[in-house]
PDB file of C-alpha atoms in Angstrom:
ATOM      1  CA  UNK A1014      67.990 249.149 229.070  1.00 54.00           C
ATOM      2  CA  UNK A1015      66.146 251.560 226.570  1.00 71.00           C
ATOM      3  CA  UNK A1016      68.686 254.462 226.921  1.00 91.00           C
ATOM      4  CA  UNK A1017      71.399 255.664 224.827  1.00 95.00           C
ATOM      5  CA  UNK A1018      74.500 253.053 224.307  1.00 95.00           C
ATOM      6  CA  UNK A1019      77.785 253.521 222.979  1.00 97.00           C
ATOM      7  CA  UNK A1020      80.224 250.649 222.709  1.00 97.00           C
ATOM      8  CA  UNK A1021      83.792 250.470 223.553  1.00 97.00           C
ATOM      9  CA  UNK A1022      83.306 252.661 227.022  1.00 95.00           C
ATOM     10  CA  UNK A1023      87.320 252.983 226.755  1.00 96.00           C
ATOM     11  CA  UNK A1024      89.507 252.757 224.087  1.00 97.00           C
ATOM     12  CA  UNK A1025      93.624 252.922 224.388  1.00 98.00           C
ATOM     13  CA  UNK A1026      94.906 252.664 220.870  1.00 98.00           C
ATOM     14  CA  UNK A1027      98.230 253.548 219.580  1.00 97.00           C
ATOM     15  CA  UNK A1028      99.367 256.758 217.206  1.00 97.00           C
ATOM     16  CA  UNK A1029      98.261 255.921 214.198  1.00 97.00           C
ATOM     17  CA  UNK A1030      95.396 253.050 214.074  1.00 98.00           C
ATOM     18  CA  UNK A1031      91.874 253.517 213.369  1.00 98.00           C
ATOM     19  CA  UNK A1032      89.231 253.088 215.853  1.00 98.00           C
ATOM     20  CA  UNK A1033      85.943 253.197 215.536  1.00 98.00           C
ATOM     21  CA  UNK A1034      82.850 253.903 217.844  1.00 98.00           C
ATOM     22  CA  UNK A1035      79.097 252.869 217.780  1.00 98.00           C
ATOM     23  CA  UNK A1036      76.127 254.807 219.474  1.00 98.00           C
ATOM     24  CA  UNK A1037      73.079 253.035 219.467  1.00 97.00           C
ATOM     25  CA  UNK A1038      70.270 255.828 220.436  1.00 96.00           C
ATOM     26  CA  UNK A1039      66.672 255.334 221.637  1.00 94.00           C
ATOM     27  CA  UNK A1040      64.825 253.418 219.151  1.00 91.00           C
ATOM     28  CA  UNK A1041      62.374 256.172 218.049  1.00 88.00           C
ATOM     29  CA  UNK A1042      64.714 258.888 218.007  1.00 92.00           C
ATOM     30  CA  UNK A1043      64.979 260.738 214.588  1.00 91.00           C
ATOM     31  CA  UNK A1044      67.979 262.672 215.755  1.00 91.00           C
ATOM     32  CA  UNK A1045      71.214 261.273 216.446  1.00 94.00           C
ATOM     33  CA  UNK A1046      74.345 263.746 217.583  1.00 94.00           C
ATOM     34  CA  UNK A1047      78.427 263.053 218.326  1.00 96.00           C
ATOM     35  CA  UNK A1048      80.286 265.524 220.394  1.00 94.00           C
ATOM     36  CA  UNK A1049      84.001 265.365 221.677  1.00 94.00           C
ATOM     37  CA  UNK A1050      84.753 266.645 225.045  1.00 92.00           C
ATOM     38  CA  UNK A1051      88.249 267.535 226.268  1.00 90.00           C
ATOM     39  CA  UNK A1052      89.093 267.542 229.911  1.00 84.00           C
ATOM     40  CA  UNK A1053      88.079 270.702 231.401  1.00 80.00           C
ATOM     41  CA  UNK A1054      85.671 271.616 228.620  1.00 83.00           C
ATOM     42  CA  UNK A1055      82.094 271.418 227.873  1.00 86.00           C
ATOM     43  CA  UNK A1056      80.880 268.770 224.772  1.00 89.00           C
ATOM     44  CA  UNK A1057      81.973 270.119 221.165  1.00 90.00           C
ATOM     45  CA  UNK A1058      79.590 269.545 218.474  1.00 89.00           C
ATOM     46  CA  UNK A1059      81.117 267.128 215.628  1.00 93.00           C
ATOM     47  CA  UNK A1060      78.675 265.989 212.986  1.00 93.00           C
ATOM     48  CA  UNK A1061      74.271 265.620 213.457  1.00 90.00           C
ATOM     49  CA  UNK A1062      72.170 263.391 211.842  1.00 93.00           C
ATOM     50  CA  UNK A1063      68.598 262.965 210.995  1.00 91.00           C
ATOM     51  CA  UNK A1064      67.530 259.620 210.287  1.00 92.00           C
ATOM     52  CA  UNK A1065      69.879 258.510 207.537  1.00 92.00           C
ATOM     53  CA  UNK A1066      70.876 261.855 206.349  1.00 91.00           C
ATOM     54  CA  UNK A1067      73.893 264.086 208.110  1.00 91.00           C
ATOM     55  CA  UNK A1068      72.920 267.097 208.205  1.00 87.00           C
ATOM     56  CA  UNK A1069      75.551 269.234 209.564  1.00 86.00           C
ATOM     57  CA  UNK A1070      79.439 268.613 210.219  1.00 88.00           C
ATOM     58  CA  UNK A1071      81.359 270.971 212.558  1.00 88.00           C
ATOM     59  CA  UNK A1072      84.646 272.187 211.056  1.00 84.00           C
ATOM     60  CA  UNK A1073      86.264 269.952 213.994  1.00 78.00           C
ATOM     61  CA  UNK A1074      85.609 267.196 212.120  1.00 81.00           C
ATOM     62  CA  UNK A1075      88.673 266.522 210.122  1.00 83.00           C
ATOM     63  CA  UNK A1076      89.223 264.434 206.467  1.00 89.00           C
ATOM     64  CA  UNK A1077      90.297 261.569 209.104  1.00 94.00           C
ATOM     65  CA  UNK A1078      87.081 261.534 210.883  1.00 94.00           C
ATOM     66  CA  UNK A1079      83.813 260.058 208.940  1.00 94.00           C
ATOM     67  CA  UNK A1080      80.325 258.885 210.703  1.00 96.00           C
ATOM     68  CA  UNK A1081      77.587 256.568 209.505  1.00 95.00           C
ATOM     69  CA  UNK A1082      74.293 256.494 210.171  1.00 96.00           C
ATOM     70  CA  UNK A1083      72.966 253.694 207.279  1.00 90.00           C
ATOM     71  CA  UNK A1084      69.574 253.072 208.062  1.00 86.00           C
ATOM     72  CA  UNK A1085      68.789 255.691 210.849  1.00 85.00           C
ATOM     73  CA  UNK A1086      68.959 253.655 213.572  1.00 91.00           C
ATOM     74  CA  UNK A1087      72.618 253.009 215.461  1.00 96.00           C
ATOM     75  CA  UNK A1088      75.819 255.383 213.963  1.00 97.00           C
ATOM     76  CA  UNK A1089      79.274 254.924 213.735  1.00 97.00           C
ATOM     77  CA  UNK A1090      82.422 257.789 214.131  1.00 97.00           C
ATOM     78  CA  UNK A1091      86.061 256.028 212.644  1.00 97.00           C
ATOM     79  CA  UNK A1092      88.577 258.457 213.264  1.00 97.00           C
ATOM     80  CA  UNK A1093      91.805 256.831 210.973  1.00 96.00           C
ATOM     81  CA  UNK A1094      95.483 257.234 211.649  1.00 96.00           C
ATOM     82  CA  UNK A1095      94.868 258.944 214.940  1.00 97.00           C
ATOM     83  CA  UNK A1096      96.592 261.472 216.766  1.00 96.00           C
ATOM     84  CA  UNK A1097      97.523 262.365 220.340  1.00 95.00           C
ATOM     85  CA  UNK A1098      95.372 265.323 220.084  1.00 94.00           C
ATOM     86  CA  UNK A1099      92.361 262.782 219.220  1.00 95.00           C
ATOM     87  CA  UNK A1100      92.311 261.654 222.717  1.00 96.00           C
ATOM     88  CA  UNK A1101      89.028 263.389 224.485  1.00 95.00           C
ATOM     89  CA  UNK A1102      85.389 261.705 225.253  1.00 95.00           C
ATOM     90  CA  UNK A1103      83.376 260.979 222.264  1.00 96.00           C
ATOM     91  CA  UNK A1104      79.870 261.772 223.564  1.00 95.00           C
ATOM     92  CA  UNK A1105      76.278 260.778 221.344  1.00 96.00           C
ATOM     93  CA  UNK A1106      73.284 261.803 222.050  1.00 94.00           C
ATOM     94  CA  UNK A1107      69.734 261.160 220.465  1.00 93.00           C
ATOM     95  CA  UNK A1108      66.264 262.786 220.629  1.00 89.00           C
ATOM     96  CA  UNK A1109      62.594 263.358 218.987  1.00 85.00           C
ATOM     97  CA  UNK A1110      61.940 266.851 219.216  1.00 79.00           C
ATOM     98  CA  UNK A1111      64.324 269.033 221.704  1.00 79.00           C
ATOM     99  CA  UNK A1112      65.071 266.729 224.520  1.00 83.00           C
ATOM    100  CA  UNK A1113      68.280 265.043 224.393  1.00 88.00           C
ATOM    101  CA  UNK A1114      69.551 261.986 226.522  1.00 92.00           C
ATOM    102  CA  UNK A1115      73.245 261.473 226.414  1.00 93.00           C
ATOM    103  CA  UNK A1116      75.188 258.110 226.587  1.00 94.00           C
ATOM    104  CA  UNK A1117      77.619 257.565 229.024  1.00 93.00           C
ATOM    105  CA  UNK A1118      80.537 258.228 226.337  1.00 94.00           C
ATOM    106  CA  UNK A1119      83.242 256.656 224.915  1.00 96.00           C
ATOM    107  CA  UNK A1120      86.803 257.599 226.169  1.00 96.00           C
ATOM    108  CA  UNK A1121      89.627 257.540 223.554  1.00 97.00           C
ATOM    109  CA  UNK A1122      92.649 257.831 224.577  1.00 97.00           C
ATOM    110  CA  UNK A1123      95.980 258.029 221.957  1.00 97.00           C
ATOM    111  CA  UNK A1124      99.281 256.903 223.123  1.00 96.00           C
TER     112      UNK A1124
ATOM    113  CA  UNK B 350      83.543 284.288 221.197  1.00 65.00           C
ATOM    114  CA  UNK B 351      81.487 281.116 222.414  1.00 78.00           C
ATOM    115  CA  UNK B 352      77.964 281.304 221.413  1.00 88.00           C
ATOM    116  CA  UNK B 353      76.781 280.097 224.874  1.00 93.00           C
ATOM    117  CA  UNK B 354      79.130 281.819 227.920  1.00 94.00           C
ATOM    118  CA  UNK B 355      78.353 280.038 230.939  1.00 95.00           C
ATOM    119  CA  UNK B 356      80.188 282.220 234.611  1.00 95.00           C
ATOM    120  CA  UNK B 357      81.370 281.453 237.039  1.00 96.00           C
ATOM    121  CA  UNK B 358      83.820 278.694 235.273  1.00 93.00           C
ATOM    122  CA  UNK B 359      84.738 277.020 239.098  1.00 95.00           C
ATOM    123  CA  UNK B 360      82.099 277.756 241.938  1.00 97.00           C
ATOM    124  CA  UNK B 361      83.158 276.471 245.476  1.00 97.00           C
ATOM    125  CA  UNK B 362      80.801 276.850 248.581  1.00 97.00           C
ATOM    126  CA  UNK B 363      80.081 276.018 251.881  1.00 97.00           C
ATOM    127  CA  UNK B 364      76.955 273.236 252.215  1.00 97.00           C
ATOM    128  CA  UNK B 365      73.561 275.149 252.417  1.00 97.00           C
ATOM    129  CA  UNK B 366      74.591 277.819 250.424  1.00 97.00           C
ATOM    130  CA  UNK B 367      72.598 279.395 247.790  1.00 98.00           C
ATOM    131  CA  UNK B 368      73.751 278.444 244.447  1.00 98.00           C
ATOM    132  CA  UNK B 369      73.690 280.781 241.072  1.00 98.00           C
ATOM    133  CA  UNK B 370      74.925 279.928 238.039  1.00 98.00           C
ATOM    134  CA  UNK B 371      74.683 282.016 234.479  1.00 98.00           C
ATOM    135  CA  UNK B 372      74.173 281.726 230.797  1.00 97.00           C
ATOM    136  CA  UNK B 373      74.352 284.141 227.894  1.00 97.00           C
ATOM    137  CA  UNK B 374      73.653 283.244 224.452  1.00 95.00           C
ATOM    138  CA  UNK B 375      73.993 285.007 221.939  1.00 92.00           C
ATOM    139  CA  UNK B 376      72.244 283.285 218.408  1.00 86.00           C
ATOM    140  CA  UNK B 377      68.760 282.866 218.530  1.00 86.00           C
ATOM    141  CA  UNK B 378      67.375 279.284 220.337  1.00 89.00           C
ATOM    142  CA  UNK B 379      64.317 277.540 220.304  1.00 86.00           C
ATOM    143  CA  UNK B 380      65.061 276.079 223.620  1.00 90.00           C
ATOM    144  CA  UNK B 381      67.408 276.311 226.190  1.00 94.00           C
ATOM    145  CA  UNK B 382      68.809 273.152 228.512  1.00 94.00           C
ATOM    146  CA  UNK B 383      70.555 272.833 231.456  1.00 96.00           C
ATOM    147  CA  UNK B 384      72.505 269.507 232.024  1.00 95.00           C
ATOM    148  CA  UNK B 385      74.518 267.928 235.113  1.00 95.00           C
ATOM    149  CA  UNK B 386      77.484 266.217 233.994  1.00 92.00           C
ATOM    150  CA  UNK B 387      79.087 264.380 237.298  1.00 86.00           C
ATOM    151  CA  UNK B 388      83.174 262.355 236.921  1.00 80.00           C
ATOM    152  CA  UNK B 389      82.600 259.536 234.738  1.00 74.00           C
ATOM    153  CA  UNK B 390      81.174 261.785 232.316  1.00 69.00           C
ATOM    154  CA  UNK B 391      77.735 260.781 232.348  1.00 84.00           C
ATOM    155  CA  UNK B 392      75.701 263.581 231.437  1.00 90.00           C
ATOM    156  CA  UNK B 393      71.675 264.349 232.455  1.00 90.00           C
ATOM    157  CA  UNK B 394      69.258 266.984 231.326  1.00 89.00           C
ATOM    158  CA  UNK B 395      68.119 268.942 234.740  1.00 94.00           C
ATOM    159  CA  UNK B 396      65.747 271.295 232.611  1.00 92.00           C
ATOM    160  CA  UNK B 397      64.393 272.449 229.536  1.00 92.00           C
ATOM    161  CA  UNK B 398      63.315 276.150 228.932  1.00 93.00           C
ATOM    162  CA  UNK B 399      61.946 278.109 226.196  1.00 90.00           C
ATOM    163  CA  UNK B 400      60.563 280.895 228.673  1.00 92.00           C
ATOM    164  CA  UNK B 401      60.105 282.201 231.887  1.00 94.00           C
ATOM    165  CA  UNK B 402      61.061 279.445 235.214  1.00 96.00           C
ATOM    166  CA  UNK B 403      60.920 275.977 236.174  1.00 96.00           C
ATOM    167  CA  UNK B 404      61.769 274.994 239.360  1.00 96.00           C
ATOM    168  CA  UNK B 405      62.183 271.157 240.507  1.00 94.00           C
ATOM    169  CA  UNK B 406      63.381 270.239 244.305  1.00 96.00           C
ATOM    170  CA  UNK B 407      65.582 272.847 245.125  1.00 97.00           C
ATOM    171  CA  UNK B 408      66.609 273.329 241.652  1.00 97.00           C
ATOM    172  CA  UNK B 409      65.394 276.604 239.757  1.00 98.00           C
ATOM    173  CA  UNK B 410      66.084 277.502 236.102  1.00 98.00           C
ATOM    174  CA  UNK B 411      65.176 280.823 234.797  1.00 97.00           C
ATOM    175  CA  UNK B 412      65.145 282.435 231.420  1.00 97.00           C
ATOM    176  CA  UNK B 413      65.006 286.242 229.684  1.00 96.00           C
ATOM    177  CA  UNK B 414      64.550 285.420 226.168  1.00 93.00           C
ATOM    178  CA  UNK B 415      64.822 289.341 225.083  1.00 93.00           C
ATOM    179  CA  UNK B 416      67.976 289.730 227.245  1.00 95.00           C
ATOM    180  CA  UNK B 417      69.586 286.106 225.735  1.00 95.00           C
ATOM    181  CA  UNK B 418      70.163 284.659 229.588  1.00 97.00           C
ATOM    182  CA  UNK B 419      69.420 282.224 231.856  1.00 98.00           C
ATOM    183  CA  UNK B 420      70.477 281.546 235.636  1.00 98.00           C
ATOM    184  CA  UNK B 421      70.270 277.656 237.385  1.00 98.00           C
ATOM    185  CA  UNK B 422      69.887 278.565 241.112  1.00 98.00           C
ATOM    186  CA  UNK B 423      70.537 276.039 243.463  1.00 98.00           C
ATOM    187  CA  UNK B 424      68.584 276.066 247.318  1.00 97.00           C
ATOM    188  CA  UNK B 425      70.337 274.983 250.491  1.00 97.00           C
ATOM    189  CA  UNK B 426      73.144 273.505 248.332  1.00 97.00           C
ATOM    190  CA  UNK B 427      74.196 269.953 249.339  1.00 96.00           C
ATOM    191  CA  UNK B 428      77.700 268.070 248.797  1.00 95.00           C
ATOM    192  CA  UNK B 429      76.041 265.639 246.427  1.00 94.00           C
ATOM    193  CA  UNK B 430      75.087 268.712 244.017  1.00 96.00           C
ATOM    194  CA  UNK B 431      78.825 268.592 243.236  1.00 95.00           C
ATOM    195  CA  UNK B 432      79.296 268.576 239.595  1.00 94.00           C
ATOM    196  CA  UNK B 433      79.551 270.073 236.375  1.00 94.00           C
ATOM    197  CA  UNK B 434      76.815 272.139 234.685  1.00 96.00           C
ATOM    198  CA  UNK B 435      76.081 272.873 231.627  1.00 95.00           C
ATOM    199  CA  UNK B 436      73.998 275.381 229.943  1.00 96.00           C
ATOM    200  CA  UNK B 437      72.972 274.301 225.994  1.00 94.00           C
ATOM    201  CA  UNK B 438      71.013 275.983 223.611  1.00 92.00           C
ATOM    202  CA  UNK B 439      68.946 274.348 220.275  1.00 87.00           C
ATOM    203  CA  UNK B 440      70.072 277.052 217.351  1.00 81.00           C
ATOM    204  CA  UNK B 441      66.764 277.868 215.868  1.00 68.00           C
ATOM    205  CA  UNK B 442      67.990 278.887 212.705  1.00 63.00           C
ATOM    206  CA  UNK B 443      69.042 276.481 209.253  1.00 58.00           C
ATOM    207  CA  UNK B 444      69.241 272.662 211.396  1.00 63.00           C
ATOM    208  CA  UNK B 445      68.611 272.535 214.911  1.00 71.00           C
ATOM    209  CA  UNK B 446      71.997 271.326 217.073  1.00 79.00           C
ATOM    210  CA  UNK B 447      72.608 271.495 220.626  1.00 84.00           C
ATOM    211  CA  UNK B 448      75.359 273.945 221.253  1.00 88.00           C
ATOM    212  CA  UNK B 449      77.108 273.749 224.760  1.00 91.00           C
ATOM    213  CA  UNK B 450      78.706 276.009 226.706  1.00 91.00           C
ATOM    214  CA  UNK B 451      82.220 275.157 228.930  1.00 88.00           C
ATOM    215  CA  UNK B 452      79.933 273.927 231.836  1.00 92.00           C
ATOM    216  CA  UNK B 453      80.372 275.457 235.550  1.00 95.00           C
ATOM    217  CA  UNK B 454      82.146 273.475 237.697  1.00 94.00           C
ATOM    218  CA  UNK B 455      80.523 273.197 241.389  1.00 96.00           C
ATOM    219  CA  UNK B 456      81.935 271.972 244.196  1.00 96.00           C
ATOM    220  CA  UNK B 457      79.943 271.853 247.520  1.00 97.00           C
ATOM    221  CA  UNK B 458      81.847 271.928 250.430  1.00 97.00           C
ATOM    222  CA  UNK B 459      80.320 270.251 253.914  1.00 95.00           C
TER     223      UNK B 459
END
């Protein structure tokens, strides 16, 4: 499979704990993206990378949430001590030039 | 305001139906993508437009760069074209970033 990966699919944690999520885009893709998307919603930008360096981080992204993208291949979002209103899918998406291709997402949810 | 406005927000209609959906930017793009996002979440680029029309099956995307909008029209509409769309732009300004709108969601009715 040479699409875009994320691992866990679903994730039930409690109030409180860390989690964190991987993407793994399309190996030659230069440009790496995370967006959260709330039932009902479209996708919310959170943070954009290209190759190592992050280039942009939406104001969404709180002190608790941090990404990683070390050597410009696969990236990682940790949210720490987690809230209710955390729960929503965590979305990546990579490309080379303008066309994206999404992974199937990683559903949080926060008890 | 949302940068990218996407109407109607719910669309339901009987099968065979013609389909339009619309989206209004308003920051300057470099390129403008409409996306099918069907439960489950998984989420597919239909089309990618920097001007003028693209039509694939009975799919048709149009854009008016001076008037910021594009419509995703939809021919002899089928129950399996239920889903959500989305209309997302590439900012063309400082970094590039995919901006969504709040999708359209479509439900065909047979």
């Amino acid at each position: 499979d040479t699409g875009v990966s994320q691992n866990p699919r679903h994730k039930i944690t409690k109030r409180g704990q860390n989690v964190t999520f991987r993407c793994d885009p399309i190996s030659e893709h230069n440009r790496l993206y995370w967006y959260r998307q709330t039932l009902g919603q479209g996708p919310e930008f959170l943070t954009y990378f290209q190759n190592e360096a992050q280039l942009e981080k939406s104001r969404l992204l709180s002190d608790r949430f941090s990404a990683e993208r070390p050597k410009g291949s696969f990236s990682t979002l940790e949210i720490q001590r987690t809230e209710q209103g955390d729960s929503a899918m965590y979305l990546c998406a990579s490309s080379y030039g303008q066309f994206p291709f999404f992974g199937p997402g990683t559903r949080l949810t926060v008890l | 305001k949302n940068e990218v406005e996407q109407s109607p927000q719910n669309l339901t209609a009987q099968e065979g139906e013609f389909i339009t959906i619309n989206c209004s930017y308003s920051v300057g793009i470099s390129a403008l993508h409409w996306l099918q996002q069907h439960p489950g979440g998984g989420i597919v680029s239909l089309f990618m437009l920097s001007s003028g029309k693209k039509k694939h099956g009975r799919l048709i995307a149009t854009i008016n760069i001076q008037e910021k909008h594009s419509s995703l029209h939809i021919t002899a509409s089928h129950p399996r074209d239920s889903a959500v769309y989305i209309c997302a732009v590439f900012t063309n300004f400082g970094n590039e970033k995919l901006t969504f709108g709040t999708g359209t969601r479509l439900t065909i009715i047979p």
